[in-house]
PDB file of C-alpha atoms in Angstrom:
ATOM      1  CA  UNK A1121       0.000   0.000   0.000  1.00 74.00           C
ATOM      2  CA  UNK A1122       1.591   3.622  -1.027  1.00 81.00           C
ATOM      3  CA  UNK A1123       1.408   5.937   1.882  1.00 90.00           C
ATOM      4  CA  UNK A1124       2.369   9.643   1.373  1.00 94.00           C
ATOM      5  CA  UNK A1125       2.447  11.310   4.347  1.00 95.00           C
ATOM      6  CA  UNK A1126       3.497  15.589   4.607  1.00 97.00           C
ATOM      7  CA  UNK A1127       4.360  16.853   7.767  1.00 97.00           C
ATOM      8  CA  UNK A1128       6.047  20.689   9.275  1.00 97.00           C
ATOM      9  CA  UNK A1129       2.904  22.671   8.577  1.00 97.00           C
ATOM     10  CA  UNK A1130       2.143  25.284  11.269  1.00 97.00           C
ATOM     11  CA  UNK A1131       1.402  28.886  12.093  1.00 98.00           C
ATOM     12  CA  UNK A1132       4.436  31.512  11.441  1.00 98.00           C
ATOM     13  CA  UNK A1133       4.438  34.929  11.543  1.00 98.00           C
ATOM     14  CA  UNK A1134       4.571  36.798   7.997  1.00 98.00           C
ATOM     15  CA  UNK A1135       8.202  37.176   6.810  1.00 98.00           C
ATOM     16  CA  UNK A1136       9.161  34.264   8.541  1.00 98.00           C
ATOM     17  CA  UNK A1137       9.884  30.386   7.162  1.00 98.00           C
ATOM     18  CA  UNK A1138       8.505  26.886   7.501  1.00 98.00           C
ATOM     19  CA  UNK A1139      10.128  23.361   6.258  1.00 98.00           C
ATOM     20  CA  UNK A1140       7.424  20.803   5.103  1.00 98.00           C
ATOM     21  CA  UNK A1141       8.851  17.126   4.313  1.00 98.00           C
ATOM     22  CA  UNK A1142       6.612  14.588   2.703  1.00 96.00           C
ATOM     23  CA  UNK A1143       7.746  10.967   3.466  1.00 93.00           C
ATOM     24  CA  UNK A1144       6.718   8.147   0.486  1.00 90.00           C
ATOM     25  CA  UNK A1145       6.563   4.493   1.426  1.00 86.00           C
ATOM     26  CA  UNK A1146       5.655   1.363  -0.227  1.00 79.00           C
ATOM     27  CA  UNK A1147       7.056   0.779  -3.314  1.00 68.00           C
ATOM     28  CA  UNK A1148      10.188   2.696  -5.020  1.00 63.00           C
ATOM     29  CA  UNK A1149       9.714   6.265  -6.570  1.00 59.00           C
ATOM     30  CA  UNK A1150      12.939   7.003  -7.395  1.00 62.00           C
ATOM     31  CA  UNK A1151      11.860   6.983 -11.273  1.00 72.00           C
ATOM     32  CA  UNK A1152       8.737   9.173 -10.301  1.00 84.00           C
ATOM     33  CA  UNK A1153       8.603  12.980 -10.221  1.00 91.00           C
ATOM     34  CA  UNK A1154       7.090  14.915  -6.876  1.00 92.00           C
ATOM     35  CA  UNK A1155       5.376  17.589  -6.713  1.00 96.00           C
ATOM     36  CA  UNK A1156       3.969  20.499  -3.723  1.00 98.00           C
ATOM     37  CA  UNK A1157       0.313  21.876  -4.254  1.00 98.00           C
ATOM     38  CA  UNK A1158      -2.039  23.993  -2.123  1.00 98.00           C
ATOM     39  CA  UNK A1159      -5.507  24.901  -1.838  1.00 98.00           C
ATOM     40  CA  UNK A1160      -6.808  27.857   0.060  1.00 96.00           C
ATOM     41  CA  UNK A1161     -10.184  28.238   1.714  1.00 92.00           C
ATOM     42  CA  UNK A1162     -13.082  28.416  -1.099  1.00 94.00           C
ATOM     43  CA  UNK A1163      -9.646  28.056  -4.255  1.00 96.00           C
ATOM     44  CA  UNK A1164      -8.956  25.496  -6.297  1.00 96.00           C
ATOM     45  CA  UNK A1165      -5.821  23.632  -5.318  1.00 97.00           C
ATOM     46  CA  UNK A1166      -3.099  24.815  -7.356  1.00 97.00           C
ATOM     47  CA  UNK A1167       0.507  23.985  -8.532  1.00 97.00           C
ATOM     48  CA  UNK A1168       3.143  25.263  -6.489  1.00 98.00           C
ATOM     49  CA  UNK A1169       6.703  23.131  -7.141  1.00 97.00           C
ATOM     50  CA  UNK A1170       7.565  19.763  -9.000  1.00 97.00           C
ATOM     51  CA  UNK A1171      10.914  18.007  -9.109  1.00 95.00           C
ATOM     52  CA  UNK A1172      12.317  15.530 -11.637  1.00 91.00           C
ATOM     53  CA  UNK A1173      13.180  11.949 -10.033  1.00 83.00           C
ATOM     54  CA  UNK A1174      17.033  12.836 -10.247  1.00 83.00           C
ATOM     55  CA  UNK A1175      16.546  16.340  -8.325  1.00 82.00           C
ATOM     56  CA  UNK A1176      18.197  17.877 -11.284  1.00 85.00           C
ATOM     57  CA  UNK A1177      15.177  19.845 -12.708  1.00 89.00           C
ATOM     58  CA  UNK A1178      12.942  21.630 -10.058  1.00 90.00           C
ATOM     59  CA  UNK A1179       9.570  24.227 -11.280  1.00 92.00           C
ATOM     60  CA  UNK A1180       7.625  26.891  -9.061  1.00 94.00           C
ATOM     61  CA  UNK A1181       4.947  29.023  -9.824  1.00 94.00           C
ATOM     62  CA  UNK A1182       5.700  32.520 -10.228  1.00 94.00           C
ATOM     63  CA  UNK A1183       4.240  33.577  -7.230  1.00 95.00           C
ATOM     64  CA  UNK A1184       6.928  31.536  -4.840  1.00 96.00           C
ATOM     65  CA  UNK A1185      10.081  32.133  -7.157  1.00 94.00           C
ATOM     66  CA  UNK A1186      12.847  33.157  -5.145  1.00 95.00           C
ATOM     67  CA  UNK A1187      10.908  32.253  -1.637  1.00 97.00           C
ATOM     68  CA  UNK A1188       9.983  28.451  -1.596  1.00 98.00           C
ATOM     69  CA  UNK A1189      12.474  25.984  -2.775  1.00 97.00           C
ATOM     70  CA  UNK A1190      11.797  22.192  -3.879  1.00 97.00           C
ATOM     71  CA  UNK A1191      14.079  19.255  -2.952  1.00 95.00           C
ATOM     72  CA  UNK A1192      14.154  15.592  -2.368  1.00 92.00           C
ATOM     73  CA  UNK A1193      16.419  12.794  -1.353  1.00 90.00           C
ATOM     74  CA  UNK A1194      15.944  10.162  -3.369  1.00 83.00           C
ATOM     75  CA  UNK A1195      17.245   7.427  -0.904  1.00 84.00           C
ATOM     76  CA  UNK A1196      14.793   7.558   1.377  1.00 86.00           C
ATOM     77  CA  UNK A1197      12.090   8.437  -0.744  1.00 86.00           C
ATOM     78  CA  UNK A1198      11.670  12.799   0.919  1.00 91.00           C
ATOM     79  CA  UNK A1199      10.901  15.685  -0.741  1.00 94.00           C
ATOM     80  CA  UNK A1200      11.154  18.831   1.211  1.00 97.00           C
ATOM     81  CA  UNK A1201       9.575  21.971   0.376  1.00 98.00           C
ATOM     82  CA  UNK A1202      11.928  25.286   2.142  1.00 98.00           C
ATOM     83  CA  UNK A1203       9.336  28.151   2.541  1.00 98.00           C
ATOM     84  CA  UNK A1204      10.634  31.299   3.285  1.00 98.00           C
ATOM     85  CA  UNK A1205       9.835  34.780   3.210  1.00 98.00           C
ATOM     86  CA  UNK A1206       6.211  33.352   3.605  1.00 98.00           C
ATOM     87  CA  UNK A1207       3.504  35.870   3.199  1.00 97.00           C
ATOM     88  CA  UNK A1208      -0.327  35.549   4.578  1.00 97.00           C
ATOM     89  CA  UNK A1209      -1.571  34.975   0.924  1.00 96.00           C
ATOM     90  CA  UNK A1210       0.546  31.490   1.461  1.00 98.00           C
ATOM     91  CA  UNK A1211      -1.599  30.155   4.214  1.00 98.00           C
ATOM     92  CA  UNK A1212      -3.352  26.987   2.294  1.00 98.00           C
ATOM     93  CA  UNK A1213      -3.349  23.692   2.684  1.00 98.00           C
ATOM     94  CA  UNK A1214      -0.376  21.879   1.612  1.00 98.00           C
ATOM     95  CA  UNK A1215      -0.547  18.601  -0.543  1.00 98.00           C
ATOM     96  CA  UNK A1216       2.616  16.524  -1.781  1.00 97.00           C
ATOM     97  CA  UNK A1217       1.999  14.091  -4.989  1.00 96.00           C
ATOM     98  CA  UNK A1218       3.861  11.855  -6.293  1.00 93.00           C
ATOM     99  CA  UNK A1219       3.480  11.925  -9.974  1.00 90.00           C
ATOM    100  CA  UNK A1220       4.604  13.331 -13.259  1.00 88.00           C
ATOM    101  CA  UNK A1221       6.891  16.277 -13.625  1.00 89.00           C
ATOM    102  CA  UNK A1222       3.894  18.740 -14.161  1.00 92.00           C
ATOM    103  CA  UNK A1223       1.819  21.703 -12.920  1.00 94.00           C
ATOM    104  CA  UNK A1224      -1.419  20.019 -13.758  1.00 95.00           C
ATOM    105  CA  UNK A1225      -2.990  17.929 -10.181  1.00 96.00           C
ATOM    106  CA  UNK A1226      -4.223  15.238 -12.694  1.00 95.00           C
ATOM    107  CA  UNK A1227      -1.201  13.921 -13.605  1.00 94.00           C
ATOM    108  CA  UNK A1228       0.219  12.631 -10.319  1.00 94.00           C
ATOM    109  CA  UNK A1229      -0.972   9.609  -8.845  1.00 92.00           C
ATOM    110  CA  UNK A1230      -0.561   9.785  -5.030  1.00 93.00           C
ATOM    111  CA  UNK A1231      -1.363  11.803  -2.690  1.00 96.00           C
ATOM    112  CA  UNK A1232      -1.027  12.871   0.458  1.00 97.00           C
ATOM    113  CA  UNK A1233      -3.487  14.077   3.026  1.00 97.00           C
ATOM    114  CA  UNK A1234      -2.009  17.449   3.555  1.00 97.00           C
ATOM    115  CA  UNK A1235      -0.883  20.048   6.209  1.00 98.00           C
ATOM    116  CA  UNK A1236      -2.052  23.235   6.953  1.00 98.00           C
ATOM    117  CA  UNK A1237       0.241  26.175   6.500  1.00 98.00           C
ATOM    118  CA  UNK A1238      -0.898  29.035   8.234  1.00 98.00           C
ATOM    119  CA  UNK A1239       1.045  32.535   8.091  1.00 98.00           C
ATOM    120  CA  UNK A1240      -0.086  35.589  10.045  1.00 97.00           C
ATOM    121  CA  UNK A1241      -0.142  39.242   9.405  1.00 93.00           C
TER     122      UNK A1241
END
């Protein structure tokens, strides 16, 4: 059974950072791309970083260039997502997939169950 579980979420103040690591067991993903999405209260969820299964080629969204940065160890199966510089319009729910190397939710496969990022003004 695959299991994808995210973890770090939190409350910060604005201007301030947060660390979220998503942990994937039961079978290998090394060949599989990841990928960070959030949904807001009453948004769609939305695309916010992918990363190739070698780490070599990461992707944001516009909005979190420069501020949130993608990375995963392929060994034991992590991607981390380093949030920084984090901004009230960031406070969503936060959902790792495991996937294709794409902005569009559809193409990933797994899921995980999310954590709540809230940031305060």
């Amino acid at each position: 059974q695959v299991q994808v579980v995210e973890s770090g979420g939190g409350l910060v103040q604005a201007g301030g950072s947060l660390r979220l690591s998503c942990a994937v067991s039961g079978r290998t993903f090394r060949s599989y791309a990841m990928g960070w999405f959030r949904q807001a209260p009453g948004k769609e969820r939305e695309f916010v970083a992918a990363i190739s299964w070698s780490g070599g080629r990461t992707y944001n969204v516009d909005s979190v260039k420069g501020r949130f940065t993608i990375s995963r160890d392929t060994f034991t199966n992590t991607v981390y997502l380093q949030m920084s510089s984090l901004k009230p319009e960031d406070t969503a729910v936060y959902y790792c997939a495991v996937g294709s190397v794409s902005p569009i939710a559809s193409d990933y496969d797994y899921w995980g169950q999310g954590t709540q990022v809230t940031v305060s003004s």
